[in-house]
């Protein structure tokens, strides 16, 4: 007795619908479904993130004009009148510069003031301590000296 096997109906040729590839892609219908779900979930997460950022901006902007409660602030001590008078009396009253000299620029750094003074013959940088009113240093600038190496 001989049996014939129909090649079109053989078990080796039969495929399940979920294993079939979609024409023109390498994806199965199940994989495409999973991709759709992932895209929707990620889109929702993006929208939620944007909403959180906008809510944070609105929250921070609403706090801008509000005052802090009085007990939360640290009050600065009142100024000492004796120290202020001493500082005012020791303030720089005059700075000697050459007759044709001029202050070209100045720079403030904390309690120090640096003045760039230039005349026809020389140039110098004068550093003044603003708390004591005294000249801390004078740095002469030699125009004819070779540059330091």
Coordinates of C-alpha atoms in Angstrom, one line a residue:
X1 CA 0.0 0.0 0.0
X2 CA 1.3 3.3 -1.0
X3 CA 0.4 6.6 0.3
X4 CA 0.9 9.8 -1.5
X5 CA 1.8 13.0 0.2
X6 CA 0.3 16.2 -1.1
X7 CA 3.1 18.7 -1.0
X8 CA 0.7 21.7 -0.7
X9 CA -0.9 20.3 2.4
X10 CA 2.1 18.9 4.1
X11 CA 2.7 19.7 7.8
X12 CA 6.2 21.1 7.1
X13 CA 4.7 23.7 4.8
X14 CA 2.0 24.9 7.1
X15 CA 2.7 28.2 8.9
X16 CA 0.7 29.9 11.6
X17 CA -0.7 33.3 10.7
X18 CA 1.3 35.0 13.5
X19 CA 4.6 33.8 11.9
X20 CA 3.8 35.2 8.5
X21 CA 5.7 38.3 7.5
X22 CA 3.9 41.3 6.3
X23 CA 4.7 41.9 2.7
X24 CA 7.6 44.4 2.1
X25 CA 8.7 44.2 5.8
X26 CA 10.5 41.9 8.2
X27 CA 7.8 42.2 10.8
X28 CA 5.0 39.9 11.7
X29 CA 1.6 41.2 12.5
X30 CA 2.2 40.6 16.2
X31 CA 5.4 42.7 16.1
X32 CA 3.6 45.5 14.4
X33 CA 1.0 45.5 17.1
X34 CA 3.6 45.7 19.8
X35 CA 5.3 48.6 17.9
X36 CA 2.0 50.4 17.8
X37 CA 1.5 50.0 21.5
X38 CA 5.1 51.2 22.2
X39 CA 4.6 54.3 20.0
X40 CA 1.3 55.2 21.8
X41 CA 2.8 54.7 25.3
X42 CA 5.9 56.8 24.4
X43 CA 3.6 59.6 22.9
X44 CA 1.6 59.7 26.1
X45 CA 4.8 59.9 28.2
X46 CA 6.1 62.8 26.0
X47 CA 2.8 64.7 26.5
X48 CA 2.9 64.0 30.3
X49 CA 6.5 65.3 30.4
X50 CA 5.6 68.5 28.5
X51 CA 2.6 69.0 30.8
X52 CA 4.9 68.6 33.9
X53 CA 7.4 71.2 32.5
X54 CA 4.6 73.7 31.8
X55 CA 3.1 73.2 35.2
X56 CA 6.5 73.7 36.8
X57 CA 7.0 76.9 34.9
X58 CA 3.6 78.2 35.9
X59 CA 4.2 77.3 39.5
X60 CA 7.6 79.0 39.6
X61 CA 6.2 82.1 37.8
X62 CA 3.3 82.4 40.4
X63 CA 5.9 82.6 43.3
X64 CA 7.8 85.5 41.8
X65 CA 6.0 88.5 43.3
X66 CA 5.2 86.9 46.7
X67 CA 6.9 88.0 49.9
X68 CA 8.7 85.6 52.2
X69 CA 7.3 85.4 55.7
X70 CA 9.1 87.8 58.2
X71 CA 10.3 85.0 60.5
X72 CA 12.0 83.3 57.5
X73 CA 14.2 86.3 56.7
X74 CA 17.3 87.1 58.6
X75 CA 17.5 90.7 59.6
X76 CA 20.8 92.4 58.9
X77 CA 22.3 94.1 62.0
X78 CA 21.9 97.8 62.0
X79 CA 25.0 99.7 60.9
X80 CA 27.4 100.8 63.6
X81 CA 27.6 104.6 63.6
X82 CA 31.1 104.7 65.1
X83 CA 32.5 102.4 62.4
X84 CA 30.7 104.4 59.6
X85 CA 32.1 107.6 61.0
X86 CA 35.6 106.1 61.2
X87 CA 35.4 104.8 57.6
X88 CA 34.1 108.2 56.4
X89 CA 36.9 110.1 58.1
X90 CA 39.6 107.8 56.7
X91 CA 38.3 107.9 53.2
X92 CA 40.7 108.9 50.5
X93 CA 40.6 112.7 50.3
X94 CA 43.1 113.3 47.5
X95 CA 45.3 111.2 45.1
X96 CA 48.5 112.7 43.7
X97 CA 49.0 112.3 40.0
X98 CA 51.3 114.2 37.6
X99 CA 50.1 117.6 36.3
X100 CA 49.2 116.3 32.8
X101 CA 48.0 112.9 34.1
X102 CA 44.6 111.5 33.8
X103 CA 42.7 108.5 35.2
X104 CA 42.1 106.4 32.1
X105 CA 40.2 103.6 33.8
X106 CA 39.2 102.1 37.1
X107 CA 38.2 98.7 38.4
X108 CA 36.5 97.8 41.7
X109 CA 37.2 94.5 43.4
X110 CA 35.6 94.1 46.8
X111 CA 37.1 96.8 48.9
X112 CA 40.0 97.6 46.5
X113 CA 39.9 100.2 43.7
X114 CA 42.5 100.0 41.0
X115 CA 43.1 103.2 38.9
X116 CA 45.0 103.3 35.7
X117 CA 46.7 106.7 35.6
X118 CA 48.5 107.9 32.5
X119 CA 50.6 111.0 31.7
X120 CA 52.9 111.9 28.8
X121 CA 56.0 110.6 30.6
X122 CA 54.7 107.6 32.6
X123 CA 51.8 105.3 33.4
X124 CA 51.0 103.6 36.7
X125 CA 48.4 101.5 38.4
X126 CA 47.3 102.8 41.8
X127 CA 45.5 100.4 44.2
X128 CA 43.4 102.1 46.9
X129 CA 41.9 100.3 49.9
X130 CA 38.4 101.7 50.2
X131 CA 37.9 100.7 53.9
X132 CA 41.0 102.7 55.1
X133 CA 41.2 105.2 52.3
X134 CA 45.0 104.5 51.9
X135 CA 46.9 103.8 48.8
X136 CA 48.0 100.2 49.0
X137 CA 50.4 100.2 46.1
X138 CA 51.6 102.0 43.1
X139 CA 52.9 100.0 40.1
X140 CA 54.9 102.0 37.6
X141 CA 54.5 100.9 34.0
X142 CA 57.8 101.2 32.1
X143 CA 57.0 101.7 28.4
X144 CA 60.6 101.2 27.2
X145 CA 61.3 97.9 29.0
X146 CA 61.3 94.7 27.0
X147 CA 58.4 92.4 27.6
X148 CA 58.9 89.8 30.3
X149 CA 59.5 86.2 29.1

